[in-house]
């Protein structure tokens, strides 16, 4: 089994309240991508942080390979007033769950 994270730098939610990005996939095998937020990540050890999964639109197999799908505006108001990090988490393995994912145009505003 494998787990990989792409984590943003810290940002201030005192002035920002939405997240948006685009996702696409290649060589689809499984839905292994999820999006998370943490207000206690120390910038070093992601495993010791508390992560909350965010609900957003991600590319799915029916969208087609290499088609960019917008996430929509993901509300972050439940975390207002904190410094936070967004984590894009991929779970897979080396034999059967091996979809390639792409993330672009990540905006917190």
Tab-separated table of C-alpha atoms in Angstrom:
chain	number	residue	atom	x	y	z
A	1	UNK	CA	0.000	0.000	0.000
A	2	UNK	CA	1.073	3.570	-0.671
A	3	UNK	CA	-0.005	6.987	0.560
A	4	UNK	CA	1.338	10.255	-0.877
A	5	UNK	CA	0.542	13.824	0.167
A	6	UNK	CA	0.855	17.155	-1.628
A	7	UNK	CA	0.459	19.820	1.073
A	8	UNK	CA	0.150	23.562	0.541
A	9	UNK	CA	2.100	26.160	2.484
A	10	UNK	CA	0.213	27.669	5.432
A	11	UNK	CA	-2.385	30.319	4.663
A	12	UNK	CA	-4.506	32.562	6.877
A	13	UNK	CA	-8.217	31.809	6.996
A	14	UNK	CA	-8.934	35.121	8.722
A	15	UNK	CA	-9.254	36.623	5.242
A	16	UNK	CA	-9.852	33.551	3.050
A	17	UNK	CA	-12.928	31.327	3.057
A	18	UNK	CA	-12.952	29.226	-0.136
A	19	UNK	CA	-10.723	26.756	-1.952
A	20	UNK	CA	-10.817	25.961	-5.654
A	21	UNK	CA	-8.622	23.866	-7.948
A	22	UNK	CA	-8.777	21.584	-10.976
A	23	UNK	CA	-8.097	17.844	-11.115
A	24	UNK	CA	-7.616	15.306	-13.881
A	25	UNK	CA	-6.521	11.702	-14.113
A	26	UNK	CA	-4.572	9.433	-16.433
A	27	UNK	CA	-4.612	5.643	-16.734
A	28	UNK	CA	-7.675	5.343	-14.471
A	29	UNK	CA	-7.864	2.333	-12.167
A	30	UNK	CA	-9.400	3.701	-8.966
A	31	UNK	CA	-10.589	6.823	-7.116
A	32	UNK	CA	-7.531	7.264	-4.926
A	33	UNK	CA	-7.515	11.064	-4.527
A	34	UNK	CA	-9.033	12.985	-1.598
A	35	UNK	CA	-8.688	16.531	-0.235
A	36	UNK	CA	-8.087	17.451	3.414
A	37	UNK	CA	-7.517	20.494	5.637
A	38	UNK	CA	-5.488	20.840	8.832
A	39	UNK	CA	-5.192	23.732	11.278
A	40	UNK	CA	-2.510	22.047	13.399
A	41	UNK	CA	-0.049	20.718	10.812
A	42	UNK	CA	3.452	21.839	11.862
A	43	UNK	CA	4.866	21.843	8.337
A	44	UNK	CA	6.987	18.749	9.011
A	45	UNK	CA	5.077	15.710	10.273
A	46	UNK	CA	1.739	15.288	8.493
A	47	UNK	CA	0.978	12.096	10.433
A	48	UNK	CA	0.791	13.954	13.765
A	49	UNK	CA	-1.669	16.574	12.428
A	50	UNK	CA	-5.448	16.444	12.600
A	51	UNK	CA	-6.883	16.312	9.075
A	52	UNK	CA	-10.533	16.882	8.091
A	53	UNK	CA	-11.695	15.648	4.706
A	54	UNK	CA	-13.242	18.301	2.452
A	55	UNK	CA	-16.162	17.659	0.136
A	56	UNK	CA	-15.390	18.777	-3.406
A	57	UNK	CA	-15.753	17.748	-7.021
A	58	UNK	CA	-12.870	15.596	-8.276
A	59	UNK	CA	-12.324	14.151	-11.735
A	60	UNK	CA	-13.937	10.708	-12.152
A	61	UNK	CA	-13.500	7.978	-14.726
A	62	UNK	CA	-16.517	9.137	-16.760
A	63	UNK	CA	-14.863	12.543	-17.310
A	64	UNK	CA	-12.215	11.018	-19.542
A	65	UNK	CA	-8.447	10.914	-19.390
A	66	UNK	CA	-6.577	14.257	-19.079
A	67	UNK	CA	-9.798	16.324	-18.844
A	68	UNK	CA	-9.519	19.100	-16.257
A	69	UNK	CA	-12.483	19.181	-13.868
A	70	UNK	CA	-13.099	22.217	-11.611
A	71	UNK	CA	-13.597	21.515	-7.898
A	72	UNK	CA	-16.167	24.260	-7.480
A	73	UNK	CA	-15.884	26.647	-4.550
A	74	UNK	CA	-15.110	24.557	-1.480
A	75	UNK	CA	-16.190	26.424	1.684
A	76	UNK	CA	-13.591	26.780	4.418
A	77	UNK	CA	-15.714	28.923	6.759
A	78	UNK	CA	-15.817	26.171	9.394
A	79	UNK	CA	-12.085	26.776	9.902
A	80	UNK	CA	-12.205	30.625	9.958
A	81	UNK	CA	-9.653	32.517	11.989
A	82	UNK	CA	-6.999	29.812	11.824
A	83	UNK	CA	-3.873	29.221	9.845
A	84	UNK	CA	-4.375	26.124	7.689
A	85	UNK	CA	-2.860	23.762	5.135
A	86	UNK	CA	-4.663	21.905	2.354
A	87	UNK	CA	-3.528	18.334	1.728
A	88	UNK	CA	-4.157	16.401	-1.462
A	89	UNK	CA	-3.901	12.739	-0.478
A	90	UNK	CA	-3.373	9.848	-2.886
A	91	UNK	CA	-3.874	6.266	-1.710
A	92	UNK	CA	-2.893	3.375	-3.921
A	93	UNK	CA	-0.574	0.422	-4.242
A	94	UNK	CA	2.071	-0.835	-6.604
A	95	UNK	CA	0.009	-3.477	-8.358
A	96	UNK	CA	-3.699	-2.770	-8.825
A	97	UNK	CA	-4.541	0.776	-7.650
A	98	UNK	CA	-2.256	2.976	-9.734
A	99	UNK	CA	-4.237	5.893	-11.202
A	100	UNK	CA	-2.177	8.987	-12.053
A	101	UNK	CA	-3.661	12.237	-10.703
A	102	UNK	CA	-3.014	15.875	-11.606
A	103	UNK	CA	-3.859	18.972	-9.533
A	104	UNK	CA	-3.584	22.527	-10.874
A	105	UNK	CA	-4.743	26.098	-10.292
A	106	UNK	CA	-5.072	25.760	-6.500
A	107	UNK	CA	-6.549	29.006	-5.145
A	108	UNK	CA	-7.532	29.938	-1.601
A	109	UNK	CA	-9.442	33.224	-1.486
